Amino acid sequence: MELAVGGGMRRSASHTSLSESDDFELTRLLSKPRINVERQRSFDDRSLSDVSHSGGYGRGGFDGMYSPGGGLRSLVGTPASSALHSFEPHPIVGDAWEALRRSLVFFRGQPLGTVAAVDHASEEVLNYDQVFVRDFVPSALAFLMNGEPDIVKNFLLKTLLLQGWEKKVDRFKLGEGAMPASFKVMHDAKKGVETLHADFGESAIGRVAPVDSGFWWIILLRAYTKTTGDLTLAETPECQKGMRLILSLCLSEGFDTLPTLLCADGCCMIDRRMGVYGYPIEIQALFFMALRCALQMLKHDNEGKEFVEKIATRLHALSYHMRSYFWLDFQQLNDIYRYKTEEYSHTAVNKFNVIPDSIPDWLFDFMPCQGGFFIGNVSPARMDFRWFALGNMIAILSSLATPEQSAAIMDLIEERWEELIGEMPLKICYPAIENHEWRIVTGCDPKNTRWSYHNGGSWPVLLWLLTAACIKTGRPQIARRAIDLAERRLLKDGWPEYYDGKLGRYVGKQARKFQTWSIAGYLVAKMMLEDPSHLGMISLEEDKAMLKPVLKRSASWTN
């Protein structure tokens, strides 16, 4: 549906667009001076118990947010960190930067994001020519690490303006805080104007709104602030309101008895039917991280104080729930195997009435004696025991996982290298579902056949998350080994979107070439390994207050 441009905007049920009248606000925000601040105490180290005693946002909310090393820029299109260290850049680094810059999208002369893929050989463009919020995150981190923050700032502000427009799917209105899945720059040659059209899920496969977009936006805002020291952006009324609107969708009261978020299938990176409905680990981990990032950036004024208190309460409950019920290691697996069922009352050990016979056979051989992971989903009478990479990596980076659990996740990766890494990092989930289960769970999805795409495919973009988790847990050798594997194939294969097969040996049957986040994921992993100080922009230190259980649990539980 076409939108009016020039003097104003008309609301549309199927598209959202920004006109020239909205650019006044963007220009005003972009013109604000950048302030670099370096202080002694990091907010990352503050416990939740400090929130009520902080005395206001202006006196501690961003202590130590500036990360030294930001602000550098490479003049030759290669990572600025290479100039500071003795590492010899790999030959494909230069090609990767050139490919990343070719994916840039400009809006009225300003860089605004990167398209999903620049695959000129593909006959169907579909929506790969759009800027996806989640896809842009590794690109944004690459530009931040390379001292080019303006594109990230432009992206944050434009998506914030898109958030403010009315959003409808058919006759149903979405929540005010919903962030778009993607947007596209539309050129009108006759009128000589450019507009932005956004997709909030009304054009997506399955018509599912992206739950993760808002979380990634908050996480990226914190990364921008941490890297540049520009506190003014997050302090603007527009950004403060944007965060509150996102949080309002997640923290509203309802019939929930659990602190986790109930979601539909296809609401995140796995955006097709794959049996992740309910309480998927990816959304819970991103939710947890976004809450912690927002806690650092929200003002303690009349509007923000209520949210700060809600966040603190929710974080306590969420961390307890996830660490207790989603965590699986050898001992916990043995306990579930011996569960009694049909227990009643608050003393029940098998709280979700999980039937032991529902434990899949593959899990008994897959689980090592040393190691563990957060399983895919937990809800009444259901445990999805599959491994999901993104959720577990974010759990480490956000400190949702305790130090012991983080170490156990890395132990699992080392012990099950062939299954989870193979010949191309990293399996998005493991194992693949097939045969009758595939027909029931995916609805016979021809794209998600066994060991392909979201169903056990290998995704190079996950390399940056793996590297960050490796650095945080003191296992850089794992990341180095994975990067070495990727460097053997990525450029030669044309930077595919994903790989197929149990070992990730084959370029995916429908994989786009020159997939932007495959390129950016490699660059971020490479720069982070060469300069580990970059980790600070995407990692949160453990909050000691959340280590203490705040909810009652049966006597059988041990920490």
Coordinates of C-alpha atoms in Angstrom, one line a residue:
M1 CA 0.0 0.0 0.0
E2 CA 1.4 3.4 -1.0
L3 CA 2.0 6.0 1.6
A4 CA 1.7 9.8 1.4
V5 CA 4.9 11.7 1.6
G6 CA 6.0 15.3 1.8
G7 CA 3.8 17.2 4.2
G8 CA 2.7 14.4 6.4
M9 CA 2.1 10.6 6.9
R10 CA -0.9 8.4 6.6
R11 CA -1.1 5.4 8.7
S12 CA -1.2 2.1 6.9
A13 CA -2.4 -1.3 8.0
S14 CA 0.2 -3.1 6.0
H15 CA 3.3 -0.9 5.9
T16 CA 5.0 1.7 8.0
S17 CA 6.9 4.5 6.4
L18 CA 9.0 7.5 7.5
S19 CA 8.5 10.8 5.6
E20 CA 10.6 14.0 5.5
S21 CA 8.7 15.5 8.4
D22 CA 10.1 12.9 10.7
D23 CA 13.7 13.8 9.7
F24 CA 13.6 17.0 11.7
E25 CA 13.7 14.9 14.9
L26 CA 16.5 12.7 13.6
T27 CA 18.6 15.7 12.6
R28 CA 18.0 17.3 16.0
L29 CA 19.2 14.1 17.8
L30 CA 22.2 13.6 15.5
S31 CA 23.3 17.1 16.0
K32 CA 23.7 16.6 19.8
P33 CA 27.4 16.6 20.9
R34 CA 29.0 13.3 21.8
I35 CA 30.4 13.1 25.3
N36 CA 33.2 10.8 26.2
V37 CA 33.2 9.9 29.8
E38 CA 35.6 7.5 31.7
R39 CA 35.0 6.9 35.3
Q40 CA 36.4 4.6 37.9
R41 CA 33.5 2.3 38.8
S42 CA 31.7 0.2 36.3
F43 CA 27.9 -0.1 36.5
D44 CA 28.3 -3.6 35.2
D45 CA 29.7 -4.5 38.6
R46 CA 26.8 -3.0 40.5
S47 CA 24.4 -5.5 42.1
L48 CA 20.7 -5.3 41.9
S49 CA 20.6 -4.4 45.5
D50 CA 22.3 -1.1 44.7
V51 CA 19.4 0.0 42.4
S52 CA 17.3 1.5 45.1
H53 CA 20.2 3.3 46.7
S54 CA 21.7 4.7 43.5
G55 CA 20.4 8.2 44.2
G56 CA 19.3 8.8 40.6
Y57 CA 20.5 8.1 37.1
G58 CA 22.8 11.1 36.8
R59 CA 25.0 9.9 39.7
G60 CA 25.8 6.4 38.6
G61 CA 23.6 5.0 35.9
F62 CA 26.4 4.9 33.4
D63 CA 29.5 4.7 35.6
G64 CA 32.3 3.3 33.5
M65 CA 30.2 2.8 30.4
Y66 CA 32.9 4.1 28.1
S67 CA 35.1 1.4 26.8
P68 CA 38.6 2.6 25.9
G69 CA 39.5 1.6 22.4
G70 CA 36.4 2.9 20.9
G71 CA 36.7 5.8 18.5
L72 CA 39.5 4.3 16.4
R73 CA 39.0 4.2 12.7
S74 CA 40.9 2.3 10.0
L75 CA 41.8 4.3 7.0
V76 CA 42.2 1.3 4.8
G77 CA 39.0 -0.6 5.5
T78 CA 40.4 -3.2 7.8
P79 CA 39.9 -3.5 11.6
A80 CA 41.5 -0.7 13.5
S81 CA 42.5 -3.2 16.1
S82 CA 45.0 -4.7 13.7
A83 CA 47.1 -1.5 13.9
L84 CA 47.3 -1.8 17.7
H85 CA 48.4 -5.4 17.9
S86 CA 51.0 -7.6 16.2
F87 CA 48.5 -10.0 14.7
E88 CA 49.0 -10.6 10.9
P89 CA 45.5 -10.1 9.4
H90 CA 44.2 -13.1 7.4
P91 CA 44.0 -12.6 3.6
I92 CA 40.2 -12.8 3.6
V93 CA 39.8 -9.9 6.1
G94 CA 40.1 -7.3 3.5
D95 CA 37.7 -9.1 1.2
A96 CA 35.2 -9.3 4.1
W97 CA 35.4 -5.6 4.8
E98 CA 34.8 -4.8 1.1
A99 CA 31.8 -7.2 1.0
L100 CA 30.4 -5.6 4.2
R101 CA 30.7 -2.1 2.8
R102 CA 28.9 -3.2 -0.4
S103 CA 25.9 -4.2 1.7
L104 CA 25.5 -0.7 3.2
V105 CA 22.1 1.0 2.8
F106 CA 21.9 4.8 2.5
F107 CA 18.9 7.0 3.3
R108 CA 19.0 10.6 2.2
G109 CA 22.8 10.4 2.0
Q110 CA 23.3 8.8 5.4
P111 CA 24.4 5.2 6.0
L112 CA 21.5 3.5 7.8
G113 CA 22.2 -0.3 7.9
T114 CA 23.2 -3.3 5.9
V115 CA 21.0 -5.5 3.7
A116 CA 20.6 -9.1 4.6
A117 CA 22.4 -10.3 1.5
V118 CA 24.0 -9.0 -1.8
D119 CA 23.6 -12.1 -3.9
H120 CA 23.4 -11.0 -7.5
A121 CA 23.3 -14.5 -8.7
S122 CA 20.0 -15.3 -7.0
E123 CA 16.9 -14.9 -9.2
E124 CA 14.6 -14.2 -6.3
V125 CA 15.3 -11.2 -4.0
L126 CA 12.5 -11.9 -1.6
N127 CA 13.2 -9.9 1.6
Y128 CA 17.0 -10.2 1.5
D129 CA 17.3 -6.7 0.2
Q130 CA 15.9 -5.3 3.5
V131 CA 17.7 -4.2 6.7
F132 CA 16.8 -6.7 9.4
V133 CA 17.2 -5.6 13.1
R134 CA 18.7 -8.9 14.3
D135 CA 20.8 -9.3 11.1
F136 CA 22.3 -5.8 11.5
V137 CA 23.7 -6.5 15.0
P138 CA 27.0 -8.1 14.0
S139 CA 27.4 -5.5 11.3
A140 CA 26.9 -2.8 13.9
L141 CA 29.4 -4.4 16.2
A142 CA 32.0 -4.6 13.4
F143 CA 31.5 -0.9 12.7
L144 CA 31.7 0.0 16.4
M145 CA 34.9 -2.0 16.8
N146 CA 36.3 -0.2 13.7
G147 CA 35.6 3.2 15.1
E148 CA 32.6 4.0 12.8
P149 CA 29.7 4.5 15.2
D150 CA 27.6 7.0 13.1
I151 CA 25.9 4.3 11.1
V152 CA 24.9 2.5 14.4
K153 CA 23.5 5.8 15.8
N154 CA 21.5 6.4 12.6
F155 CA 20.1 2.9 12.7
L156 CA 19.1 3.2 16.4
L157 CA 17.3 6.4 15.8
K158 CA 15.5 5.5 12.6
T159 CA 14.2 2.2 14.0
L160 CA 13.1 4.1 17.1
L161 CA 11.0 6.4 14.8
L162 CA 9.5 3.3 13.1
Q163 CA 8.5 1.9 16.5
G164 CA 6.3 4.9 17.0
W165 CA 3.9 4.2 14.1
E166 CA 0.7 2.3 14.3
K167 CA 1.2 -1.3 13.4
K168 CA -1.6 -3.6 12.2
V169 CA -1.8 -7.2 10.9
D170 CA -5.1 -7.5 9.2
R171 CA -7.5 -5.9 11.6
F172 CA -5.4 -6.5 14.8
K173 CA -3.2 -3.7 16.3
L174 CA 0.2 -4.7 17.6
G175 CA 1.6 -3.4 20.9
E176 CA 3.0 0.1 20.8
G177 CA 6.5 -1.0 21.8
A178 CA 7.0 -3.6 19.0
M179 CA 10.1 -3.1 16.9
P180 CA 10.1 -3.9 13.2
A181 CA 11.6 -7.1 11.9
S182 CA 13.1 -5.2 9.0
F183 CA 12.7 -2.1 6.8
K184 CA 13.5 -1.1 3.3
V185 CA 14.5 2.2 1.6
M186 CA 12.0 3.0 -1.1
H187 CA 13.0 5.3 -4.0
D188 CA 10.4 7.4 -5.9
A189 CA 12.3 8.5 -9.0
K190 CA 9.4 10.7 -10.2
K191 CA 9.0 12.6 -6.9
G192 CA 12.7 12.5 -6.1
V193 CA 12.0 11.3 -2.5
E194 CA 13.0 8.4 -0.3
T195 CA 10.9 6.7 2.3
L196 CA 11.3 3.8 4.7
H197 CA 8.8 1.0 4.7
A198 CA 8.9 -1.3 7.7
D199 CA 7.7 -4.9 8.3
F200 CA 6.5 -5.7 11.8
G201 CA 5.6 -9.3 10.9
E202 CA 2.7 -8.7 8.6
S203 CA 4.8 -9.8 5.6
A204 CA 6.8 -12.5 7.4
I205 CA 6.4 -16.2 6.8
G206 CA 3.6 -17.2 9.2
R207 CA 2.8 -13.6 10.1
V208 CA 4.7 -13.7 13.4
A209 CA 5.9 -10.5 15.0
P210 CA 9.7 -10.5 15.9
V211 CA 9.9 -10.7 19.7
D212 CA 13.7 -10.5 19.6
S213 CA 13.9 -7.2 17.7
G214 CA 13.3 -5.0 20.7
F215 CA 15.7 -6.9 22.8
W216 CA 18.5 -6.6 20.2
W217 CA 17.8 -2.9 19.9
I218 CA 18.3 -2.4 23.7
I219 CA 21.5 -4.5 23.6
L220 CA 22.8 -2.6 20.7
L221 CA 22.1 0.8 22.3
R222 CA 24.1 -0.3 25.3
A223 CA 27.0 -1.5 23.0
Y224 CA 27.0 1.9 21.3
T225 CA 27.1 3.7 24.6
K226 CA 29.7 1.4 26.0
T227 CA 32.0 1.8 23.0
T228 CA 31.7 5.5 22.3
G229 CA 31.1 7.0 25.7
D230 CA 28.2 8.9 24.1
L231 CA 25.8 9.0 27.0
T232 CA 23.6 11.6 25.4
L233 CA 21.9 9.2 23.0
A234 CA 20.5 6.8 25.6
E235 CA 19.6 9.8 27.8
T236 CA 17.3 11.4 25.2
P237 CA 13.6 11.3 26.0
E238 CA 13.1 9.4 22.7
C239 CA 15.4 6.5 23.6
Q240 CA 14.1 6.4 27.2
K241 CA 10.6 6.2 25.9
G242 CA 11.6 3.5 23.4
M243 CA 13.1 1.3 26.1
R244 CA 10.0 1.8 28.3
L245 CA 7.7 0.8 25.5
I246 CA 9.6 -2.4 24.7
L247 CA 9.7 -3.3 28.4
S248 CA 6.0 -2.6 28.8
L249 CA 5.3 -5.4 26.4
C250 CA 7.4 -7.8 28.5
L251 CA 6.7 -6.8 32.0
S252 CA 2.9 -6.4 31.9
E253 CA 0.9 -8.5 34.3
G254 CA -1.3 -11.3 33.1
F255 CA -2.1 -15.0 33.9
D256 CA 1.6 -16.1 33.8
T257 CA 2.8 -18.2 36.7
L258 CA 6.4 -18.2 35.2
P259 CA 8.8 -15.3 34.8
T260 CA 9.7 -16.5 31.3
L261 CA 8.1 -15.0 28.1
L262 CA 5.4 -17.0 26.3
C263 CA 6.1 -16.9 22.5
A264 CA 4.8 -18.2 19.2
D265 CA 6.9 -20.3 16.8
G266 CA 9.0 -18.3 14.4
C267 CA 9.4 -15.3 16.7
C268 CA 13.2 -15.1 16.6
M269 CA 16.2 -16.1 14.5
I270 CA 14.4 -19.4 13.9
D271 CA 11.6 -17.7 12.1
R272 CA 9.8 -20.7 10.7
R273 CA 7.9 -23.5 12.4
M274 CA 10.4 -25.5 14.4
G275 CA 8.7 -26.4 17.6
V276 CA 10.1 -23.5 19.6
Y277 CA 6.7 -22.2 20.7
G278 CA 6.3 -21.8 24.4
Y279 CA 9.3 -20.5 26.3
P280 CA 12.3 -20.8 23.9
I281 CA 15.8 -20.4 25.4
E282 CA 16.8 -17.8 22.7
I283 CA 14.1 -15.4 23.8
Q284 CA 14.6 -16.0 27.5
A285 CA 18.3 -15.3 27.3
L286 CA 17.8 -12.2 25.1
F287 CA 15.1 -11.0 27.5
F288 CA 17.4 -11.4 30.4
M289 CA 20.2 -9.6 28.7
A290 CA 18.0 -6.7 27.5
L291 CA 16.6 -6.3 31.0
R292 CA 20.1 -6.0 32.4
C293 CA 21.2 -3.5 29.7
A294 CA 18.0 -1.4 30.2
L295 CA 18.7 -1.4 33.9
Q296 CA 22.0 0.4 33.2
M297 CA 20.5 3.0 30.8
L298 CA 17.0 3.9 32.3
K299 CA 16.8 7.1 34.2
H300 CA 15.6 7.0 37.8
D301 CA 13.1 9.7 37.2
N302 CA 9.3 9.4 37.8
E303 CA 8.7 7.4 34.6
G304 CA 11.8 5.2 34.8
K305 CA 11.9 4.4 38.5
E306 CA 8.9 2.1 38.3
F307 CA 10.5 0.1 35.4
V308 CA 13.8 -0.2 37.3
E309 CA 12.0 -1.8 40.2
K310 CA 10.1 -4.1 37.9
I311 CA 13.2 -5.1 36.1
A312 CA 15.1 -5.9 39.4
T313 CA 12.2 -8.1 40.6
R314 CA 11.9 -9.9 37.3
L315 CA 15.7 -10.5 37.0
H316 CA 15.8 -12.3 40.3
A317 CA 12.8 -14.5 39.4
L318 CA 14.0 -15.1 35.8
S319 CA 17.6 -16.0 36.8
Y320 CA 16.4 -18.4 39.4
H321 CA 13.9 -20.1 37.1
M322 CA 16.3 -20.5 34.2
R323 CA 19.2 -21.8 36.3
S324 CA 17.0 -24.2 38.1
Y325 CA 14.7 -25.6 35.4
F326 CA 16.3 -25.0 32.0
W327 CA 19.8 -26.2 33.1
L328 CA 20.7 -29.8 32.2
D329 CA 23.9 -31.7 33.0
F330 CA 24.7 -35.3 33.7
Q331 CA 23.4 -35.3 37.3
Q332 CA 20.2 -33.4 36.4
L333 CA 19.5 -35.7 33.5
N334 CA 19.8 -38.7 35.8
D335 CA 17.5 -37.0 38.3
I336 CA 14.9 -36.4 35.5
Y337 CA 15.3 -40.0 34.4
R338 CA 14.2 -41.1 37.9
Y339 CA 11.4 -38.6 38.3
K340 CA 8.1 -39.7 39.8
T341 CA 5.0 -38.3 38.1
E342 CA 1.6 -37.0 39.1
E343 CA 3.0 -35.2 42.2
Y344 CA 0.8 -32.7 43.9
S345 CA 1.5 -29.9 46.4
H346 CA 4.4 -27.4 46.8
T347 CA 6.8 -30.2 47.9
A348 CA 6.7 -31.7 44.3
V349 CA 10.2 -32.4 42.9
N350 CA 8.9 -32.9 39.3
K351 CA 7.2 -29.5 39.2
F352 CA 6.3 -29.6 35.5
N353 CA 5.2 -33.2 35.6
V354 CA 7.7 -34.2 32.9
I355 CA 7.3 -37.9 31.9
P356 CA 10.8 -39.6 32.0
D357 CA 9.9 -41.7 29.0
S358 CA 9.8 -38.4 27.0
I359 CA 13.6 -38.1 27.3
P360 CA 14.9 -38.8 23.7
D361 CA 17.4 -41.7 23.3
W362 CA 20.1 -39.5 21.7
L363 CA 20.4 -37.4 24.8
F364 CA 21.8 -40.2 27.0
D365 CA 24.8 -40.7 24.7
F366 CA 25.2 -36.9 23.9
M367 CA 25.5 -35.8 27.5
P368 CA 29.1 -36.0 28.7
C369 CA 30.0 -36.5 32.4
Q370 CA 31.6 -33.0 32.4
G371 CA 29.4 -30.4 30.7
G372 CA 25.9 -29.1 30.4
F373 CA 23.6 -26.6 28.7
F374 CA 20.4 -24.8 28.8
I375 CA 17.8 -26.8 27.1
G376 CA 15.5 -25.4 24.4
N377 CA 12.2 -25.1 26.2
V378 CA 10.4 -25.9 29.5
S379 CA 6.6 -25.8 30.0
P380 CA 4.0 -28.0 31.6
A381 CA 4.7 -31.7 30.8
R382 CA 7.2 -30.7 28.2
M383 CA 11.0 -30.3 28.0
D384 CA 12.6 -29.7 24.6
F385 CA 16.0 -31.2 25.2
R386 CA 17.6 -29.8 22.0
W387 CA 20.7 -27.7 22.1
F388 CA 20.2 -24.2 20.7
A389 CA 23.5 -22.3 20.2
L390 CA 22.3 -18.6 20.3
G391 CA 20.4 -19.0 23.6
N392 CA 23.4 -20.7 25.3
M393 CA 25.9 -18.2 24.0
I394 CA 23.8 -15.2 25.1
A395 CA 23.3 -16.9 28.5
I396 CA 27.1 -16.8 29.0
L397 CA 27.5 -13.2 27.8
S398 CA 24.6 -11.9 29.9
S399 CA 25.7 -13.9 32.9
L400 CA 22.4 -15.7 33.0
A401 CA 24.6 -18.7 33.3
T402 CA 26.7 -18.9 36.5
P403 CA 30.5 -19.2 36.0
E404 CA 30.2 -22.9 36.7
Q405 CA 27.4 -23.3 34.1
S406 CA 29.3 -21.2 31.6
A407 CA 32.4 -23.4 32.0
A408 CA 30.1 -26.5 31.6
I409 CA 28.7 -25.2 28.3
M410 CA 32.2 -24.7 27.0
D411 CA 33.1 -28.2 28.2
L412 CA 30.2 -29.6 26.2
I413 CA 31.4 -27.8 23.1
E414 CA 34.8 -29.3 23.4
E415 CA 33.5 -32.8 24.2
R416 CA 31.0 -32.7 21.4
W417 CA 33.0 -30.8 18.9
E418 CA 32.1 -33.0 15.9
E419 CA 28.4 -32.7 16.6
L420 CA 28.2 -28.9 17.4
I421 CA 31.1 -27.5 15.3
G422 CA 32.0 -30.2 12.7
E423 CA 33.6 -28.7 9.6
M424 CA 31.8 -25.3 9.8
P425 CA 30.8 -23.5 13.0
L426 CA 28.2 -23.5 14.4
K427 CA 25.1 -25.7 14.7
I428 CA 22.1 -23.5 15.3
C429 CA 20.4 -26.5 17.0
Y430 CA 21.2 -30.1 17.7
P431 CA 20.1 -32.7 16.8
A432 CA 18.0 -32.4 13.6
I433 CA 14.4 -33.6 13.7
E434 CA 13.5 -36.0 10.9
N435 CA 10.9 -38.5 9.6
H436 CA 7.6 -38.5 11.3
E437 CA 8.7 -36.0 13.9
W438 CA 9.8 -33.6 11.2
R439 CA 6.4 -33.8 9.5
I440 CA 4.5 -33.1 12.7
V441 CA 6.8 -30.4 14.1
T442 CA 7.6 -28.4 11.0
G443 CA 4.5 -29.1 9.0
C444 CA 6.6 -30.8 6.3
D445 CA 8.6 -27.6 5.8
P446 CA 10.8 -28.2 2.6
K447 CA 13.4 -25.7 3.8
N448 CA 13.9 -27.2 7.2
T449 CA 14.7 -30.7 6.2
R450 CA 17.1 -32.7 8.4
W451 CA 20.5 -31.1 8.9
S452 CA 19.5 -28.0 6.9
Y453 CA 18.7 -24.4 7.6
H454 CA 17.2 -24.1 11.1
N455 CA 16.9 -27.8 11.5
G456 CA 20.5 -28.6 12.4
G457 CA 22.1 -26.4 9.9
S458 CA 25.5 -24.7 10.5
W459 CA 25.5 -20.9 10.6
P460 CA 28.7 -18.9 10.3
V461 CA 27.1 -15.8 11.8
L462 CA 27.1 -17.6 15.2
L463 CA 30.9 -17.5 15.1
W464 CA 31.0 -14.1 16.8
L465 CA 28.8 -15.3 19.7
L466 CA 30.9 -18.4 20.1
T467 CA 34.1 -16.2 20.1
A468 CA 32.7 -13.8 22.7
A469 CA 31.7 -16.7 24.9
C470 CA 35.1 -18.3 24.6
I471 CA 36.9 -15.1 25.6
K472 CA 34.6 -14.5 28.5
T473 CA 35.1 -18.0 29.8
G474 CA 38.9 -18.0 29.2
R475 CA 38.8 -20.5 26.3
P476 CA 40.1 -18.4 23.4
Q477 CA 41.7 -21.6 21.9
I478 CA 38.2 -22.9 21.1
A479 CA 37.4 -19.7 19.2
R480 CA 40.7 -19.8 17.4
R481 CA 40.1 -23.3 16.3
A482 CA 36.6 -22.5 15.0
I483 CA 37.8 -19.4 13.2
D484 CA 40.5 -21.4 11.5
L485 CA 37.8 -23.8 10.2
A486 CA 35.6 -21.0 8.9
E487 CA 38.5 -19.3 7.1
R488 CA 39.1 -22.4 5.0
R489 CA 35.7 -22.2 3.4
L490 CA 33.9 -18.9 3.7
L491 CA 35.5 -16.7 1.0
K492 CA 35.9 -19.7 -1.4
D493 CA 32.2 -20.5 -1.0
G494 CA 31.0 -16.9 -1.3
W495 CA 30.1 -16.2 2.3
P496 CA 27.0 -18.5 2.4
E497 CA 24.1 -18.0 4.8
Y498 CA 24.3 -21.5 6.2
Y499 CA 25.8 -25.0 5.6
D500 CA 24.0 -28.3 5.5
G501 CA 24.8 -31.8 6.7
K502 CA 25.7 -33.4 10.0
L503 CA 29.2 -31.9 9.8
G504 CA 28.2 -28.7 8.0
R505 CA 30.2 -29.8 5.0
Y506 CA 27.9 -28.6 2.2
V507 CA 26.8 -25.1 1.3
G508 CA 23.1 -24.9 2.2
K509 CA 20.7 -26.0 -0.6
Q510 CA 18.8 -22.6 -0.4
A511 CA 21.6 -20.6 1.2
R512 CA 22.1 -17.0 -0.2
K513 CA 25.7 -16.1 -1.1
F514 CA 27.3 -12.9 0.3
Q515 CA 25.1 -13.1 3.4
T516 CA 25.9 -10.0 5.3
W517 CA 25.8 -11.4 8.8
S518 CA 28.0 -14.3 7.8
I519 CA 30.6 -11.7 6.7
A520 CA 30.1 -9.4 9.8
G521 CA 30.1 -12.4 12.2
Y522 CA 33.5 -13.4 11.0
L523 CA 34.9 -9.9 11.2
V524 CA 33.6 -9.4 14.7
A525 CA 35.0 -12.8 15.8
K526 CA 38.3 -11.9 14.3
M527 CA 38.6 -8.5 15.8
M528 CA 37.4 -9.7 19.2
L529 CA 40.0 -12.4 19.3
E530 CA 42.7 -10.0 18.4
D531 CA 41.6 -7.4 20.8
P532 CA 39.6 -9.0 23.7
S533 CA 38.8 -5.5 25.2
H534 CA 36.0 -5.4 22.6
L535 CA 34.2 -8.0 24.6
G536 CA 32.9 -5.3 27.0
M537 CA 30.5 -3.9 24.5
I538 CA 28.5 -7.2 24.4
S539 CA 29.2 -8.9 27.7
L540 CA 27.8 -8.3 31.2
E541 CA 29.6 -9.2 34.4
E542 CA 27.9 -11.5 36.9
D543 CA 25.6 -9.8 39.4
K544 CA 26.3 -11.3 42.8
A545 CA 22.8 -10.5 44.1
M546 CA 21.2 -12.9 41.6
L547 CA 23.3 -15.8 42.9
K548 CA 21.1 -15.9 46.0
P549 CA 17.8 -17.8 45.6
V550 CA 14.9 -15.6 46.3
L551 CA 12.1 -18.1 45.8
K552 CA 11.1 -21.2 47.7
R553 CA 12.0 -24.6 46.2
S554 CA 11.8 -28.2 47.3
A555 CA 14.6 -29.5 49.5
S556 CA 15.9 -31.7 46.7
W557 CA 17.3 -28.7 44.9
T558 CA 21.0 -28.0 45.2
N559 CA 22.8 -24.9 43.8

